[in-house]
Amino acid sequence: MKATSNGSFQGDNPLDYALPLIILQICLGGILLGPSALGRNEKFLHTVFPKRSLTVLDTIANIGLLFFLFLVGLELDFVTIRRTGKKAIAIAAAGISLPFILGIGTSVILRSTINNGVRHAPFLVFMGVALSITAFPVLARILAELKLLTTDVGRVSMSAAAVNDVTAWILLALAIALSGSDTSPLVSLWVLLTGTGFVIFCIVVLRPALAWVARRSLDGEPVKEVYICATLTAVLAAGFVTDTIGIHALFGAFVVGIVVPKEGPFAGVLIEKIEDLVSGIFLPLYFVSSGLKTDVTTIRGARSWGLLVLVITNACLGKIGGTVIVSMLAKIPFREALALGFLMNTKGLVELIVLNIGKDRKVLNDQTFAILVLMALFTTFITTPIVTLIYKPARRATPYKHRTVQRKDTDSELRMLACFHSARNIPTIINLIESSRGTRRRGRLCVYAMHLMELSERSSAISMVQRARRNGLPFWNKKQAGQDGNSVVVAFEAYQQLSSVTVRPMTAISHLSTIHEDIVTSAQQKRAALIVLPFHKQQRLDGAMESLGHGFQHMNREVLRYAPCSVAILVDRGFGGVAQVSSSDVSYAVVVLFFGGRDDREALAYALRIAEHPGIILTVLRFVPQPGKSLLEEAVNGDKSVRVGVETVLDEGPTDEECIRELKEKVDSGAVKSITLEEKVVSGRAESVSVIKSLGRCNLFLVGRMAATAPLVDRTECPELGPVGTLLASSDFSTTASALVVQQYKPTANMSLVEEVAEIHDYVPDTPTPGSLHIRQNDSSFA
């Protein structure tokens, strides 16, 4: 076939030429295009996938697969694997050995019935690998969707799957070496020895070279293109070498991915450069190639369907049975052990790779290949519903008293859950924490800093999984964390050492549609009194507010709805600047806009705590309506007034007047010198806005979400901020003043996300000692 056509106007059919045809094949992509579904239409199959095009299709698909295996290798960290516990290693060993043995028995039956004429040894090993493999990337995705990543079950299954993955690739290399066309055992031995030599070469020569490159790729600076090109060329060259040896080109790419240093930004940049192209274009093309080889119509008759049932039964019995037995011997409860078994039985794309290699090597015929593909699909699809059915960690927590900042016992400890999206938010969060600690003794303020990480559809989500911290400590050691430039951990650890605040970094990894569950659960289990959320918009260099997406706004609204404590949304305009401010350099002007209501009283209570810091000047600006007027009325058409309703919740605490009276007494007595109380009589919305805009330089505004006033702007795009917060967050209001919009805890809030129980037997202290690696089984989505 020629590469390109002259065009249809010149009388050429584009589908007779390689380039337009491969483009169409890429666009169509998917297993349904094979002979099992749409491909059953002979005209369609011969038009879109003529036999003369399959070589080009398979070649491009395998190039994509080459880089996919490189990505898998990039995301397998041998440092983590070497530190895998004995329990996970035992589970991995059982999850490989028993299904491998059953695979040997199954191969005998298949070879005597439908897979006649193939060599016994390679078929035996291929069947053993097909039944014993666990797809590490697919498992990570399933665990993330079920919010089990950082539970005991998720941690053990991921560790065991990593060990299983490496072992399976070694066994597959053995199977490929045995499946060569030359039947001499010396040839197979030579292939294995040469392959071992290649691995040693990569460790001894290639790894130091890549480490040299990684050391010169500094965090925060762009990685040189020559380094990227050289590494990708090394991937292709390694594939050429292993294909020449007789193993498979995929193994060379996989080994290069493993030896790339995981410290520093270099590995992450490599992932960003190639994963979208591989995942979006080449992998669907591989599914096309695989689908064209899969013809389920070859499974016909009672014998064929019986063999399918046999293969599925042996695969599930070996994997699930072996995992459950060893797990229970390791004193893991039965439900958790059964969930582990089904999780370890996940197959997916890695299984398809193994089966396609077997078919290309003439070890599997069409019928055996179709049976094993259906087995892989079945075992993967049943994982999520069955694990959800048998093991869903209950979100439980003990009841607690202090759910608000405003409280009678002002000397009690304040616990905050401060959430942030990225390192950009960290300076503001730390400066807010520093402002909140006042002059109180150590232990009076405890902060849980939760990094909100969106689980994307990208393969690098597995990398996020491996970097998730357990109780604030990273998987890797602190020395490596420093080399990695992990600003999240380093920043909070440094601040904790220099302050009297207890800070515990945490990580939530979830889809944006459900990440509010992680936040609410964590706040309940950590007994937080205040959740601080980042606003879904961030300030650009020109001062305008730019949205990060509807998903973050939805998250904030859901947290406000289900929160077990008070919530504050932080509109960040660089509170304290772009860097952490030391305690001695704190000099902030904070203003409380007090209209009245329980939320405003909560904002005032938090502001009074902030005012304890010697570097903060607090101004409380109370808005008072003119006699006979109400701030809850807004003008409509210039001549009528409409009363705007506010949320009414049973008030059990002090009233607005009592709070202001107490504050006046403190100010008049001179007990506090950093607080100023002002009252402004206003006639309506326009005058309120004018008063707020006339304020001088201010670093931070505090206001209640449901302040007792009519909306101060015409359009309310952000109802989660309330009538005043929406004005403070607008682009034309200010370019320097941040805002904190506070909602006080509502006893009538929907608390269905978390079950409160009087006693939890597997309780772990909320502020674990450094070095502890405990994870509660009910901590379903955070580390």
Coordinates of N, CA and C in Angstrom, one line a residue, residues 14 43 48 97 179 205 233 240 251 303 368 410 460 466 478 520 525 557 616 635 653 713 745:
P14 N -9.5 6.8 -0.6 CA -8.6 7.0 0.5 C -8.4 5.7 1.3
K43 N -18.5 -7.0 4.6 CA -18.1 -5.8 3.8 C -17.5 -4.7 4.6
V48 N -12.8 -1.5 6.1 CA -12.1 -0.7 7.1 C -10.8 -1.4 7.6
S97 N 1.1 -18.7 43.0 CA 1.4 -20.1 42.9 C 0.2 -21.0 42.7
S179 N 8.9 -20.4 23.7 CA 8.0 -20.5 22.6 C 8.7 -20.2 21.3
V205 N 24.6 0.3 33.8 CA 25.0 1.4 32.9 C 23.9 2.4 32.7
T233 N 14.3 7.6 23.0 CA 15.1 6.9 22.1 C 15.7 5.6 22.8
F240 N 14.2 -2.7 20.7 CA 14.9 -3.4 19.6 C 15.8 -4.5 20.1
F251 N 9.5 -5.9 26.8 CA 10.3 -6.0 28.0 C 11.4 -5.0 28.1
R303 N -19.1 -28.4 24.7 CA -17.7 -28.6 25.1 C -17.0 -27.2 25.3
T368 N -9.0 -20.9 22.0 CA -8.4 -20.7 23.3 C -8.2 -19.3 23.6
T410 N -13.6 28.5 75.9 CA -12.7 29.1 74.9 C -11.2 28.7 75.0
S460 N -1.1 8.3 35.2 CA -0.2 8.8 36.3 C -1.0 8.8 37.6
Q466 N 0.9 6.0 44.8 CA 2.1 5.6 45.5 C 2.7 6.7 46.4
K478 N 12.4 10.4 54.5 CA 12.4 11.8 54.5 C 13.5 12.4 53.6
V520 N -15.6 15.3 54.5 CA -16.6 15.2 55.6 C -16.2 14.1 56.5
Q525 N -13.9 12.1 61.7 CA -13.1 11.2 62.4 C -11.9 11.9 63.2
R557 N -20.0 23.0 47.7 CA -21.4 23.0 48.1 C -21.8 21.7 48.8
I616 N -1.6 41.2 64.6 CA -2.8 41.3 63.8 C -3.6 42.4 64.5
A635 N -34.3 46.8 47.1 CA -35.2 47.5 46.2 C -35.4 46.7 44.9
G653 N -27.0 29.6 71.3 CA -25.9 30.3 71.8 C -26.4 31.8 72.1
V713 N -24.8 42.1 45.5 CA -24.6 42.1 44.0 C -25.8 41.7 43.3
Y745 N -21.7 25.4 62.2 CA -22.3 24.1 62.1 C -23.7 24.1 62.4

